[in-house]
Amino acid sequence: MESAVSPLARPLEAARAFHDPLPTAQRPSLLSTATAIPLACAGFAAAAAVHVVADNPGSGEGGLTPCPIRALTGRWCPGCGLTRATHHLFRGNIAQALSFNLFVPIILAALVTMWIVWLRVATGRGVPAWVMALRVRTYVAAGAVLTIFTIARNFESAGALRGG
């Protein structure tokens, strides 16, 4: 006899199980093998941040790779200028950081948030309720804003959106 659960409901049950917290006794510790990759990525990101702060990527002498999209197409992508903006932001020059890329604080905050959620899931604490409450329209709106920003910064008259 077949199960009464529809085939479409099984992936939803698996997703809920992934997002729900484990009982405290079953949670891996912060220094378990489950957290090795998120912690290694955090270490790599910290090392990259130290390098970006120490080496000015906009000086022309820095060894950082240029944006591959800009190199291939000659167009500005939504991420163009993020390395230089991060350099200036970490050095406390907020106005200069925003001149390179308006979205640098939002993108850095989103990356940190995604890492925290990843670490919470790896340690069995589940995804925070506020993350689960985000709707698809939030992601669509963010994508639309980035698309409009990308199109706008590629007009000849939009030099202020390009940074530098």
CSV table of C-alpha atoms in Angstrom, one decimal:
chain,number,residue,atom,x,y,z
A,1,MET,CA,0.0,0.0,0.0
A,2,GLU,CA,1.3,3.4,-0.9
A,3,SER,CA,1.9,6.2,1.5
A,4,ALA,CA,-0.8,8.8,1.8
A,5,VAL,CA,1.8,11.6,1.6
A,6,SER,CA,1.9,13.2,-1.8
A,7,PRO,CA,5.3,13.2,-3.7
A,8,LEU,CA,5.3,17.0,-3.6
A,9,ALA,CA,5.0,17.1,0.2
A,10,ARG,CA,8.1,15.0,0.8
A,11,PRO,CA,10.6,17.7,-0.3
A,12,LEU,CA,8.7,20.2,1.9
A,13,GLU,CA,9.0,17.9,4.9
A,14,ALA,CA,12.7,17.6,4.2
A,15,ALA,CA,13.1,21.4,3.9
A,16,ARG,CA,11.3,21.9,7.2
A,17,ALA,CA,13.5,19.3,8.9
A,18,PHE,CA,16.6,21.1,7.6
A,19,HIS,CA,15.3,24.5,8.9
A,20,ASP,CA,14.0,23.4,12.2
A,21,PRO,CA,16.4,23.4,15.2
A,22,LEU,CA,17.6,20.1,16.6
A,23,PRO,CA,17.1,19.2,20.3
A,24,THR,CA,19.9,20.7,22.4
A,25,ALA,CA,21.4,17.3,23.2
A,26,GLN,CA,21.8,16.5,19.5
A,27,ARG,CA,23.3,19.8,18.4
A,28,PRO,CA,27.0,19.6,17.3
A,29,SER,CA,29.4,21.9,19.1
A,30,LEU,CA,30.8,25.1,17.5
A,31,LEU,CA,34.1,23.3,17.0
A,32,SER,CA,32.7,20.1,15.4
A,33,THR,CA,33.4,18.8,11.9
A,34,ALA,CA,29.9,20.1,10.9
A,35,THR,CA,31.2,23.7,11.3
A,36,ALA,CA,34.6,23.2,9.7
A,37,ILE,CA,33.7,24.6,6.3
A,38,PRO,CA,31.8,27.7,7.6
A,39,LEU,CA,34.6,28.5,10.0
A,40,ALA,CA,37.2,27.9,7.3
A,41,CYS,CA,35.3,30.3,5.0
A,42,ALA,CA,35.2,32.9,7.8
A,43,GLY,CA,39.0,32.6,8.2
A,44,PHE,CA,39.5,33.0,4.4
A,45,ALA,CA,37.1,36.0,4.4
A,46,ALA,CA,39.0,37.6,7.3
A,47,ALA,CA,42.3,37.0,5.6
A,48,ALA,CA,40.9,38.5,2.3
A,49,ALA,CA,39.6,41.5,4.3
A,50,VAL,CA,43.0,42.1,5.9
A,51,HIS,CA,44.6,42.0,2.4
A,52,VAL,CA,42.0,44.4,1.0
A,53,VAL,CA,42.5,46.9,3.9
A,54,ALA,CA,46.3,46.7,3.7
A,55,ASP,CA,46.6,46.8,-0.1
A,56,ASN,CA,44.8,49.7,-1.8
A,57,PRO,CA,43.1,48.0,-4.8
A,58,GLY,CA,42.5,51.3,-6.5
A,59,SER,CA,46.2,52.4,-6.5
A,60,GLY,CA,47.0,50.6,-9.7
A,61,GLU,CA,49.8,48.7,-7.9
A,62,GLY,CA,47.5,46.2,-6.2
A,63,GLY,CA,47.6,42.6,-7.5
A,64,LEU,CA,43.8,42.1,-7.4
A,65,THR,CA,42.1,40.6,-10.4
A,66,PRO,CA,39.8,43.0,-12.3
A,67,CYS,CA,36.1,42.3,-12.6
A,68,PRO,CA,35.7,39.5,-15.1
A,69,ILE,CA,32.4,40.8,-16.4
A,70,ARG,CA,33.8,44.2,-17.0
A,71,ALA,CA,36.9,42.7,-18.6
A,72,LEU,CA,34.8,40.6,-21.0
A,73,THR,CA,32.0,43.0,-21.8
A,74,GLY,CA,33.2,46.4,-21.0
A,75,ARG,CA,30.0,46.9,-18.9
A,76,TRP,CA,29.7,47.7,-15.2
A,77,CYS,CA,28.2,44.9,-13.2
A,78,PRO,CA,26.4,45.4,-9.8
A,79,GLY,CA,29.6,44.2,-8.1
A,80,CYS,CA,32.1,46.5,-9.9
A,81,GLY,CA,33.9,48.6,-7.3
A,82,LEU,CA,33.0,46.4,-4.3
A,83,THR,CA,36.7,45.7,-3.5
A,84,ARG,CA,37.7,49.3,-3.6
A,85,ALA,CA,34.5,50.3,-1.7
A,86,THR,CA,35.3,47.6,0.9
A,87,HIS,CA,38.8,49.0,1.3
A,88,HIS,CA,37.6,52.5,1.9
A,89,LEU,CA,34.7,51.3,4.2
A,90,PHE,CA,37.0,49.3,6.4
A,91,ARG,CA,39.3,52.3,6.7
A,92,GLY,CA,36.4,54.5,7.8
A,93,ASN,CA,35.9,56.5,4.6
A,94,ILE,CA,32.2,55.9,4.1
A,95,ALA,CA,31.7,58.6,1.5
A,96,GLN,CA,34.5,57.3,-0.7
A,97,ALA,CA,33.2,53.7,-0.2
A,98,LEU,CA,29.7,54.7,-1.4
A,99,SER,CA,31.1,56.5,-4.4
A,100,PHE,CA,32.6,53.2,-5.6
A,101,ASN,CA,29.5,51.1,-5.0
A,102,LEU,CA,26.3,52.3,-3.3
A,103,PHE,CA,25.4,48.8,-2.2
A,104,VAL,CA,28.6,47.9,-0.3
A,105,PRO,CA,27.2,48.2,3.2
A,106,ILE,CA,24.1,46.2,2.2
A,107,ILE,CA,26.1,43.5,0.4
A,108,LEU,CA,28.5,43.1,3.2
A,109,ALA,CA,25.7,42.9,5.8
A,110,ALA,CA,23.9,40.3,3.6
A,111,LEU,CA,27.1,38.2,3.4
A,112,VAL,CA,27.6,38.3,7.1
A,113,THR,CA,23.9,37.4,7.7
A,114,MET,CA,24.1,34.5,5.2
A,115,TRP,CA,27.2,33.2,7.0
A,116,ILE,CA,25.5,33.4,10.4
A,117,VAL,CA,22.5,31.5,9.1
A,118,TRP,CA,24.9,28.9,7.6
A,119,LEU,CA,26.7,28.5,10.9
A,120,ARG,CA,23.3,28.2,12.8
A,121,VAL,CA,22.2,25.4,10.4
A,122,ALA,CA,25.6,23.6,10.7
A,123,THR,CA,25.3,23.7,14.5
A,124,GLY,CA,21.7,22.4,14.5
A,125,ARG,CA,20.1,25.6,15.6
A,126,GLY,CA,18.0,26.0,12.4
A,127,VAL,CA,17.2,29.0,10.3
A,128,PRO,CA,16.0,32.1,12.3
A,129,ALA,CA,12.3,32.7,12.0
A,130,TRP,CA,12.8,36.2,10.5
A,131,VAL,CA,14.8,34.6,7.6
A,132,MET,CA,12.0,32.1,7.0
A,133,ALA,CA,9.5,34.9,7.0
A,134,LEU,CA,11.1,36.6,4.0
A,135,ARG,CA,8.9,36.3,1.0
A,136,VAL,CA,9.9,35.7,-2.6
A,137,ARG,CA,8.8,39.3,-3.4
A,138,THR,CA,11.7,40.5,-1.2
A,139,TYR,CA,14.2,38.7,-3.3
A,140,VAL,CA,12.5,39.8,-6.5
A,141,ALA,CA,12.5,43.4,-5.3
A,142,ALA,CA,16.2,43.2,-4.4
A,143,GLY,CA,17.0,41.7,-7.8
A,144,ALA,CA,15.0,44.4,-9.6
A,145,VAL,CA,16.8,47.2,-7.6
A,146,LEU,CA,20.2,45.7,-8.6
A,147,THR,CA,19.1,45.3,-12.2
A,148,ILE,CA,18.0,49.0,-12.4
A,149,PHE,CA,21.3,50.0,-10.7
A,150,THR,CA,23.3,48.0,-13.2
A,151,ILE,CA,21.5,49.5,-16.2
A,152,ALA,CA,21.7,53.0,-14.8
A,153,ARG,CA,25.5,52.8,-14.1
A,154,ASN,CA,26.1,51.8,-17.7
A,155,PHE,CA,24.8,55.0,-19.2
A,156,GLU,CA,27.4,57.5,-20.3
A,157,SER,CA,25.9,60.2,-18.1
A,158,ALA,CA,26.1,58.0,-15.0
A,159,GLY,CA,29.7,58.6,-14.0
A,160,ALA,CA,28.7,59.2,-10.4
A,161,LEU,CA,27.4,55.6,-10.1
A,162,ARG,CA,30.6,54.1,-11.4
A,163,GLY,CA,33.0,55.1,-8.7
A,164,GLY,CA,36.4,56.5,-8.8
